[in-house]
């Protein structure tokens, strides 16, 4: 069978998507924001970063929310913000690494949208997160051990996403095309029709 062109796949995904969001999940450094922005642009829909929305709602950076109130407080605010964002129709929504771990959030994403796990190997994640120092969970003596632990705990849950795309160290445009091709091949779009 001949492979459809990326333009045809893009049109197919946009048609099937209707008024639903595409929700990107995965660990920090997987490319949810950078790929998400370009995916939204290619599909002609808004891009929303849940972490930025959380910071706007709280009036402070996530690292300060963690420092002042703790992770449990942050996760509850994250749950509420994502619940609100899921009602905003067609968009690409990049979530924080821990958002999909919440059972209620995961169920709401499944009901309202289509989830895409950007699955990245440890060396790629560490290469990317080393460039930034605003990751509260990695402010530790051994960030690689923390990341390995997060992978062990989160990857089995992320695997529940509708689509899995291997995050690679390639141009963002190639990753966007990988996501579009995976979404074009997805069966079960009717399941999440609003």
Coordinates of N, CA and C in Angstrom, one line a residue:
X1 N 0.8 -1.2 0.0 CA 0.0 0.0 0.0 C 0.9 1.2 0.0
X2 N 0.6 2.2 -0.9 CA 1.4 3.4 -1.0 C 1.1 4.3 0.2
X3 N 2.1 5.0 0.7 CA 2.0 5.9 1.8 C 1.3 7.2 1.3
X4 N 0.3 7.7 2.1 CA -0.3 9.0 1.7 C 0.7 10.1 1.9
X5 N 0.5 11.2 1.2 CA 1.4 12.3 1.4 C 1.1 13.0 2.8
X6 N 2.1 13.7 3.3 CA 1.9 14.3 4.6 C 0.8 15.4 4.5
X7 N 0.6 16.0 3.4 CA -0.5 17.0 3.2 C -1.8 16.3 3.4
X8 N -2.0 15.1 2.8 CA -3.2 14.3 2.9 C -3.5 13.9 4.3
X9 N -2.4 13.4 4.9 CA -2.5 13.0 6.3 C -2.9 14.1 7.2
X10 N -2.3 15.3 7.0 CA -2.6 16.5 7.8 C -4.1 16.9 7.6
X11 N -4.6 16.9 6.4 CA -6.0 17.2 6.1 C -6.9 16.1 6.8
X12 N -6.5 14.9 6.7 CA -7.3 13.8 7.4 C -7.4 14.0 8.9
X13 N -6.3 14.3 9.5 CA -6.2 14.5 10.9 C -7.1 15.7 11.3
X14 N -6.9 16.8 10.6 CA -7.7 18.0 10.9 C -9.2 17.7 10.8
X15 N -9.6 16.9 9.8 CA -11.0 16.6 9.6 C -11.5 15.7 10.7
X16 N -10.8 14.7 11.1 CA -11.2 13.7 12.1 C -11.2 14.4 13.5
X17 N -10.3 15.3 13.7 CA -10.2 16.0 15.0 C -11.4 16.7 15.4
X18 N -12.1 17.3 14.4 CA -13.3 18.1 14.7 C -13.0 19.2 15.8
X19 N -13.7 19.1 16.9 CA -13.6 20.1 17.9 C -12.8 19.6 19.1
X20 N -12.0 18.5 19.0 CA -11.3 17.9 20.1 C -9.9 18.4 20.2
X21 N -9.3 18.4 21.3 CA -7.9 18.7 21.5 C -7.0 17.5 21.2
X22 N -5.8 17.8 20.8 CA -4.7 16.8 20.8 C -3.9 17.1 22.0
X23 N -3.8 16.1 22.9 CA -3.1 16.3 24.2 C -1.8 15.6 24.1
X24 N -0.7 16.3 24.3 CA 0.7 15.7 24.3 C 1.1 15.4 25.7
X25 N 1.5 14.2 25.9 CA 2.0 13.7 27.2 C 3.4 13.2 27.0
X26 N 4.1 13.1 28.2 CA 5.5 12.6 28.2 C 6.3 13.3 29.2
X27 N 7.5 12.8 29.4 CA 8.4 13.4 30.4 C 8.9 14.7 29.9
X28 N 9.4 15.5 30.9 CA 10.1 16.8 30.6 C 11.3 16.4 29.6
X29 N 11.4 17.3 28.6 CA 12.4 17.1 27.6 C 12.0 16.2 26.4
X30 N 10.8 15.7 26.4 CA 10.3 14.8 25.3 C 10.0 15.6 24.1
X31 N 9.8 16.9 24.2 CA 9.5 17.8 23.1 C 8.0 18.2 23.0
X32 N 7.3 18.1 24.1 CA 5.9 18.4 24.0 C 5.6 19.9 23.6
X33 N 6.4 20.8 24.1 CA 6.2 22.2 23.8 C 6.7 22.5 22.4
X34 N 7.9 22.2 22.1 CA 8.5 22.5 20.8 C 7.8 21.8 19.6
X35 N 7.5 20.6 19.8 CA 6.8 19.8 18.7 C 5.3 20.3 18.7
X36 N 4.7 20.5 19.9 CA 3.3 21.0 20.0 C 3.1 22.3 19.2
X37 N 3.9 23.2 19.4 CA 3.8 24.5 18.7 C 3.7 24.3 17.2
X38 N 4.6 23.6 16.7 CA 4.7 23.4 15.2 C 3.5 22.5 14.7
X39 N 3.1 21.5 15.5 CA 2.0 20.7 15.2 C 0.7 21.5 15.1
X40 N 0.5 22.4 16.0 CA -0.7 23.3 16.0 C -0.7 24.2 14.8
X41 N 0.5 24.7 14.5 CA 0.6 25.6 13.3 C 0.3 24.8 12.1
X42 N 0.8 23.6 11.9 CA 0.6 22.8 10.7 C -0.9 22.4 10.6
X43 N -1.6 22.2 11.7 CA -3.0 21.8 11.7 C -3.9 23.1 11.7
X44 N -3.4 24.2 11.9 CA -4.2 25.5 11.9 C -5.1 25.6 13.1
X45 N -4.6 25.2 14.2 CA -5.3 25.3 15.5 C -4.4 25.9 16.5
X46 N -5.0 26.4 17.6 CA -4.2 27.0 18.7 C -3.3 26.0 19.4
X47 N -2.2 26.5 19.9 CA -1.3 25.8 20.8 C -1.4 26.3 22.2
X48 N -1.6 25.4 23.2 CA -1.7 25.9 24.6 C -0.7 25.0 25.4
X49 N 0.1 25.7 26.2 CA 1.0 25.0 27.1 C 0.4 25.0 28.5
X50 N 0.0 23.9 29.0 CA -0.6 23.8 30.3 C 0.2 24.4 31.5
X51 N 1.5 24.3 31.4 CA 2.4 24.8 32.4 C 2.3 26.4 32.4
X52 N 2.3 27.0 31.2 CA 2.2 28.4 31.2 C 0.8 28.9 31.7
X53 N -0.2 28.1 31.4 CA -1.6 28.4 31.9 C -1.6 28.3 33.4
X54 N -0.9 27.3 34.0 CA -0.9 27.2 35.4 C -0.2 28.3 36.1
X55 N 0.9 28.7 35.5 CA 1.7 29.9 36.0 C 0.8 31.2 35.9
X56 N 0.1 31.3 34.9 CA -0.8 32.5 34.7 C -1.9 32.5 35.8
X57 N -2.5 31.3 36.0 CA -3.5 31.2 37.0 C -3.0 31.5 38.4
X58 N -1.8 31.0 38.7 CA -1.2 31.1 40.0 C -0.5 32.4 40.2
X59 N -0.1 33.1 39.2 CA 0.6 34.3 39.3 C 2.0 34.1 39.7
X60 N 2.6 32.9 39.5 CA 4.0 32.7 39.9 C 4.5 31.5 39.1
X61 N 5.8 31.4 39.0 CA 6.4 30.3 38.2 C 6.2 29.0 39.0
X62 N 6.2 27.9 38.2 CA 6.0 26.6 38.8 C 7.0 26.2 39.8
X63 N 8.3 26.6 39.6 CA 9.3 26.3 40.7 C 8.9 26.9 42.0
X64 N 8.3 28.1 41.9 CA 7.9 28.8 43.2 C 6.7 28.2 43.8
X65 N 5.8 27.7 43.0 CA 4.6 27.0 43.5 C 5.1 25.7 44.2
X66 N 6.0 25.0 43.6 CA 6.6 23.8 44.3 C 7.2 24.1 45.6
X67 N 8.1 25.2 45.5 CA 8.8 25.6 46.7 C 8.0 26.1 47.9
X68 N 6.9 26.8 47.5 CA 6.1 27.4 48.6 C 4.9 26.5 49.1
X69 N 4.4 25.7 48.1 CA 3.2 24.9 48.5 C 3.4 23.4 48.3
X70 N 4.4 22.9 47.7 CA 4.6 21.5 47.5 C 4.0 21.0 46.2
X71 N 4.4 19.7 45.9 CA 3.9 19.1 44.7 C 2.5 18.8 44.7
X72 N 1.9 18.4 45.8 CA 0.5 18.0 45.8 C -0.4 19.2 45.5
X73 N -0.1 20.4 46.0 CA -0.8 21.6 45.8 C -0.7 21.9 44.3
X74 N 0.5 21.8 43.7 CA 0.7 22.1 42.3 C -0.1 21.1 41.4
X75 N -0.1 19.8 41.8 CA -0.9 18.8 41.0 C -2.4 19.1 41.0
X76 N -2.9 19.6 42.1 CA -4.3 19.9 42.2 C -4.7 21.1 41.3
X77 N -3.8 22.1 41.3 CA -4.0 23.2 40.4 C -3.9 22.8 38.9
X78 N -2.9 22.0 38.6 CA -2.7 21.4 37.3 C -3.9 20.7 36.8
X79 N -4.5 19.9 37.7 CA -5.7 19.1 37.3 C -6.9 20.0 36.9
X80 N -7.1 21.1 37.7 CA -8.2 22.0 37.5 C -7.9 22.8 36.2
X81 N -6.7 23.2 35.9 CA -6.4 24.0 34.7 C -6.6 23.1 33.5
X82 N -6.1 21.9 33.5 CA -6.2 21.0 32.3 C -7.7 20.7 32.1
X83 N -8.5 20.5 33.2 CA -9.9 20.2 33.0 C -10.6 21.4 32.3
X84 N -10.2 22.6 32.6 CA -10.8 23.8 32.0 C -10.3 23.9 30.5
X85 N -9.0 23.6 30.3 CA -8.5 23.7 28.9 C -9.1 22.7 28.0
X86 N -9.4 21.5 28.5 CA -10.0 20.5 27.6 C -11.3 20.9 27.0
X87 N -12.0 21.9 27.6 CA -13.2 22.4 27.1 C -13.1 23.4 26.0
X88 N -11.9 23.8 25.6 CA -11.7 24.9 24.7 C -11.6 24.4 23.2
X89 N -12.0 23.2 22.9 CA -12.1 22.8 21.5 C -10.8 22.4 20.9
X90 N -10.8 22.4 19.6 CA -9.6 22.0 18.8 C -8.4 22.8 19.2
X91 N -7.3 22.2 19.6 CA -6.1 22.8 20.0 C -5.1 21.7 20.2
X92 N -3.8 22.1 20.3 CA -2.8 21.2 20.7 C -2.4 21.6 22.1
X93 N -2.6 20.7 23.1 CA -2.4 21.0 24.5 C -1.2 20.2 25.0
X94 N -0.1 20.9 25.3 CA 1.1 20.3 25.9 C 0.9 20.3 27.4
X95 N 1.0 19.1 28.0 CA 0.8 19.0 29.4 C 2.1 18.8 30.1
X96 N 2.2 19.1 31.4 CA 3.4 18.8 32.2 C 3.6 17.3 32.3
X97 N 4.8 16.9 32.6 CA 5.1 15.5 32.7 C 4.3 14.7 33.7
X98 N 3.8 15.3 34.8 CA 3.1 14.5 35.8 C 1.6 14.6 35.6
X99 N 1.1 15.4 34.7 CA -0.4 15.6 34.6 C -1.1 14.3 34.2
X100 N -0.6 13.5 33.3 CA -1.2 12.3 32.8 C -1.3 11.2 33.9
X101 N -0.5 11.4 35.0 CA -0.5 10.4 36.1 C -1.8 10.5 36.9
X102 N -2.5 11.6 36.9 CA -3.7 11.7 37.6 C -4.8 11.0 36.9
X103 N -5.5 10.1 37.7 CA -6.5 9.2 37.1 C -7.6 10.0 36.5
X104 N -8.1 11.1 37.2 CA -9.2 11.9 36.7 C -8.8 12.7 35.5
X105 N -7.6 13.2 35.4 CA -7.1 14.0 34.3 C -7.0 13.0 33.1
X106 N -6.5 11.9 33.3 CA -6.3 10.9 32.2 C -7.7 10.5 31.6
X107 N -8.7 10.3 32.5 CA -10.0 9.9 32.0 C -10.6 11.1 31.3
X108 N -10.4 12.3 31.7 CA -11.0 13.5 31.0 C -10.3 13.7 29.7
X109 N -9.0 13.5 29.6 CA -8.3 13.6 28.3 C -8.9 12.5 27.4
X110 N -9.1 11.3 27.8 CA -9.6 10.2 27.0 C -11.0 10.6 26.5
X111 N -11.8 11.2 27.3 CA -13.2 11.5 27.0 C -13.3 12.7 26.0
X112 N -12.4 13.6 26.2 CA -12.5 14.9 25.4 C -11.6 15.0 24.2
X113 N -10.5 14.3 24.2 CA -9.5 14.5 23.2 C -8.8 13.3 22.7
X114 N -7.7 13.5 22.1 CA -6.8 12.4 21.5 C -5.5 12.6 22.2
X115 N -4.9 11.6 22.8 CA -3.6 11.7 23.5 C -2.5 11.2 22.7
X116 N -1.4 11.9 22.7 CA -0.2 11.4 22.0 C 1.0 11.4 23.0
X117 N 1.6 10.3 23.2 CA 2.8 10.2 24.1 C 4.0 10.3 23.2
X118 N 4.8 11.4 23.5 CA 6.1 11.5 22.9 C 7.1 10.8 23.8
X119 N 7.5 9.6 23.4 CA 8.3 8.7 24.2 C 9.8 8.9 23.8
X120 N 10.6 9.3 24.8 CA 12.0 9.6 24.5 C 12.9 8.7 25.4
X121 N 14.0 8.3 24.8 CA 15.0 7.6 25.6 C 15.7 8.5 26.6
X122 N 16.3 7.9 27.6 CA 16.9 8.6 28.7 C 18.0 9.5 28.2
X123 N 19.0 9.1 27.4 CA 20.0 10.0 27.0 C 19.5 11.3 26.3
X124 N 18.5 11.1 25.5 CA 17.9 12.3 24.8 C 17.2 13.2 25.8
X125 N 16.5 12.7 26.8 CA 15.9 13.5 27.8 C 16.9 14.3 28.6
X126 N 18.0 13.6 29.0 CA 19.0 14.2 29.8 C 19.7 15.3 29.0
X127 N 20.0 15.1 27.8 CA 20.6 16.1 26.9 C 19.7 17.4 26.9
X128 N 18.4 17.2 26.7 CA 17.5 18.3 26.6 C 17.3 19.0 27.9
X129 N 17.1 18.3 29.0 CA 16.8 19.0 30.3 C 18.1 19.6 30.9
X130 N 19.2 19.2 30.5 CA 20.5 19.8 31.0 C 20.6 21.3 30.6
X131 N 19.9 21.6 29.5 CA 19.9 23.0 29.0 C 19.1 24.0 29.9
X132 N 18.2 23.4 30.7 CA 17.4 24.3 31.5 C 17.5 24.0 33.0
X133 N 17.3 25.0 33.8 CA 17.5 24.8 35.3 C 16.2 25.1 36.0
X134 N 15.0 25.0 35.3 CA 13.8 25.4 36.0 C 12.9 24.1 36.1
X135 N 13.5 23.0 36.3 CA 12.7 21.7 36.5 C 12.8 21.3 38.0
X136 N 11.7 21.6 38.7 CA 11.8 21.4 40.2 C 12.1 20.0 40.6
X137 N 11.6 19.0 39.8 CA 11.9 17.6 40.2 C 13.4 17.2 40.0
X138 N 14.1 18.0 39.2 CA 15.5 17.6 38.9 C 16.5 18.4 39.7
X139 N 16.0 19.2 40.6 CA 16.9 20.0 41.5 C 17.4 19.1 42.6
X140 N 18.3 18.2 42.2 CA 18.8 17.2 43.1 C 20.3 16.8 42.7
X141 N 20.9 16.0 43.6 CA 22.3 15.6 43.4 C 22.4 14.8 42.1
X142 N 21.4 13.9 41.8 CA 21.5 13.0 40.7 C 20.3 13.1 39.8
X143 N 20.2 14.1 39.0 CA 19.0 14.2 38.2 C 18.7 13.0 37.2
X144 N 19.8 12.4 36.8 CA 19.6 11.2 35.9 C 18.9 10.1 36.7
X145 N 19.2 9.9 37.9 CA 18.5 8.8 38.7 C 17.1 9.2 38.9
X146 N 16.8 10.5 39.1 CA 15.4 10.9 39.3 C 14.6 10.7 37.9
X147 N 15.3 11.0 36.8 CA 14.6 10.8 35.5 C 14.4 9.3 35.3
X148 N 15.3 8.5 35.6 CA 15.2 7.0 35.4 C 14.0 6.5 36.3
X149 N 13.9 7.0 37.5 CA 12.8 6.7 38.4 C 11.4 7.1 37.8
X150 N 11.4 8.4 37.3 CA 10.2 8.9 36.7 C 9.8 8.0 35.5
X151 N 10.8 7.6 34.7 CA 10.5 6.7 33.5 C 9.9 5.4 34.0
X152 N 10.5 4.8 35.0 CA 9.9 3.6 35.5 C 8.5 3.7 36.0
X153 N 8.2 4.8 36.6 CA 6.8 5.0 37.2 C 5.8 5.5 36.1
X154 N 6.3 6.3 35.2 CA 5.3 7.0 34.3 C 5.2 6.3 33.0
X155 N 6.2 5.6 32.5 CA 6.1 5.1 31.1 C 4.9 4.0 31.0
X156 N 4.7 3.2 32.0 CA 3.5 2.3 31.9 C 2.2 3.0 31.8
X157 N 2.1 4.2 32.5 CA 0.8 5.0 32.4 C 0.8 5.8 31.1
X158 N 1.9 6.4 30.7 CA 1.9 7.1 29.4 C 1.5 6.1 28.3
X159 N 1.8 4.8 28.4 CA 1.5 3.8 27.4 C 0.0 3.7 27.1
X160 N -0.8 4.3 28.0 CA -2.3 4.2 27.8 C -2.7 5.3 26.8
X161 N -1.8 6.2 26.4 CA -2.2 7.2 25.4 C -2.7 6.6 24.1
X162 N -3.5 7.3 23.4 CA -4.1 6.8 22.1 C -3.0 6.5 21.1
X163 N -1.9 7.3 21.1 CA -0.9 7.1 20.1 C 0.5 7.3 20.8
X164 N 1.5 6.5 20.4 CA 2.8 6.7 20.9 C 3.7 7.0 19.7
X165 N 4.5 8.1 19.9 CA 5.5 8.5 18.8 C 6.8 8.6 19.5
X166 N 7.8 7.9 18.9 CA 9.2 7.9 19.4 C 9.8 9.3 19.2
X167 N 10.2 9.9 20.3 CA 10.8 11.2 20.2 C 12.3 11.0 19.8
X168 N 12.8 11.7 18.8 CA 14.1 11.5 18.3 C 14.8 12.8 18.2
X169 N 16.1 12.7 18.1 CA 16.9 13.9 18.0 C 17.0 14.3 16.5
X170 N 15.9 14.8 16.0 CA 15.8 15.2 14.6 C 15.1 16.6 14.5
X171 N 15.0 17.2 13.4 CA 14.3 18.5 13.2 C 12.9 18.4 13.7
X172 N 12.4 19.4 14.3 CA 11.1 19.4 14.9 C 10.0 19.1 13.8
X173 N 10.3 19.6 12.6 CA 9.3 19.3 11.5 C 9.2 17.8 11.2
X174 N 10.3 17.1 11.4 CA 10.2 15.6 11.2 C 9.3 15.0 12.3
X175 N 9.5 15.5 13.5 CA 8.7 14.9 14.6 C 7.2 15.3 14.4
X176 N 6.9 16.5 13.9 CA 5.6 16.8 13.7 C 5.0 15.9 12.6
X177 N 5.7 15.6 11.6 CA 5.2 14.7 10.6 C 5.0 13.3 11.1
X178 N 5.9 12.9 12.0 CA 5.7 11.5 12.7 C 4.4 11.5 13.5
X179 N 4.1 12.6 14.2 CA 2.9 12.7 15.0 C 1.7 12.7 14.1
X180 N 1.7 13.4 13.0 CA 0.6 13.5 12.1 C 0.3 12.1 11.4
X181 N 1.4 11.4 11.0 CA 1.2 10.1 10.4 C 0.6 9.1 11.4
X182 N 1.1 9.2 12.6 CA 0.5 8.3 13.7 C -0.9 8.6 13.9
X183 N -1.3 9.9 14.0 CA -2.7 10.2 14.2 C -3.6 9.8 13.0
X184 N -3.0 9.9 11.8 CA -3.8 9.6 10.6 C -4.1 8.1 10.6
X185 N -3.2 7.3 11.2 CA -3.4 5.8 11.2 C -4.3 5.4 12.4
X186 N -4.6 6.3 13.3 CA -5.3 5.9 14.5 C -6.8 5.5 14.2
X187 N -7.1 4.4 14.7 CA -8.5 3.9 14.7 C -9.2 4.4 16.0
X188 N -10.5 4.5 16.0 CA -11.2 4.8 17.3 C -11.4 6.3 17.5
X189 N -11.3 7.1 16.5 CA -11.6 8.5 16.6 C -13.0 8.8 17.1
X190 N -13.9 7.9 16.8 CA -15.3 8.0 17.2 C -15.5 7.9 18.7
X191 N -14.6 7.1 19.3 CA -14.6 6.9 20.8 C -14.6 8.3 21.5
X192 N -13.8 9.2 21.0 CA -13.7 10.4 21.8 C -14.5 11.6 21.2
X193 N -15.4 11.3 20.3 CA -16.2 12.4 19.7 C -17.0 13.1 20.8
X194 N -16.9 14.4 20.9 CA -17.7 15.1 22.0 C -19.2 15.1 21.8

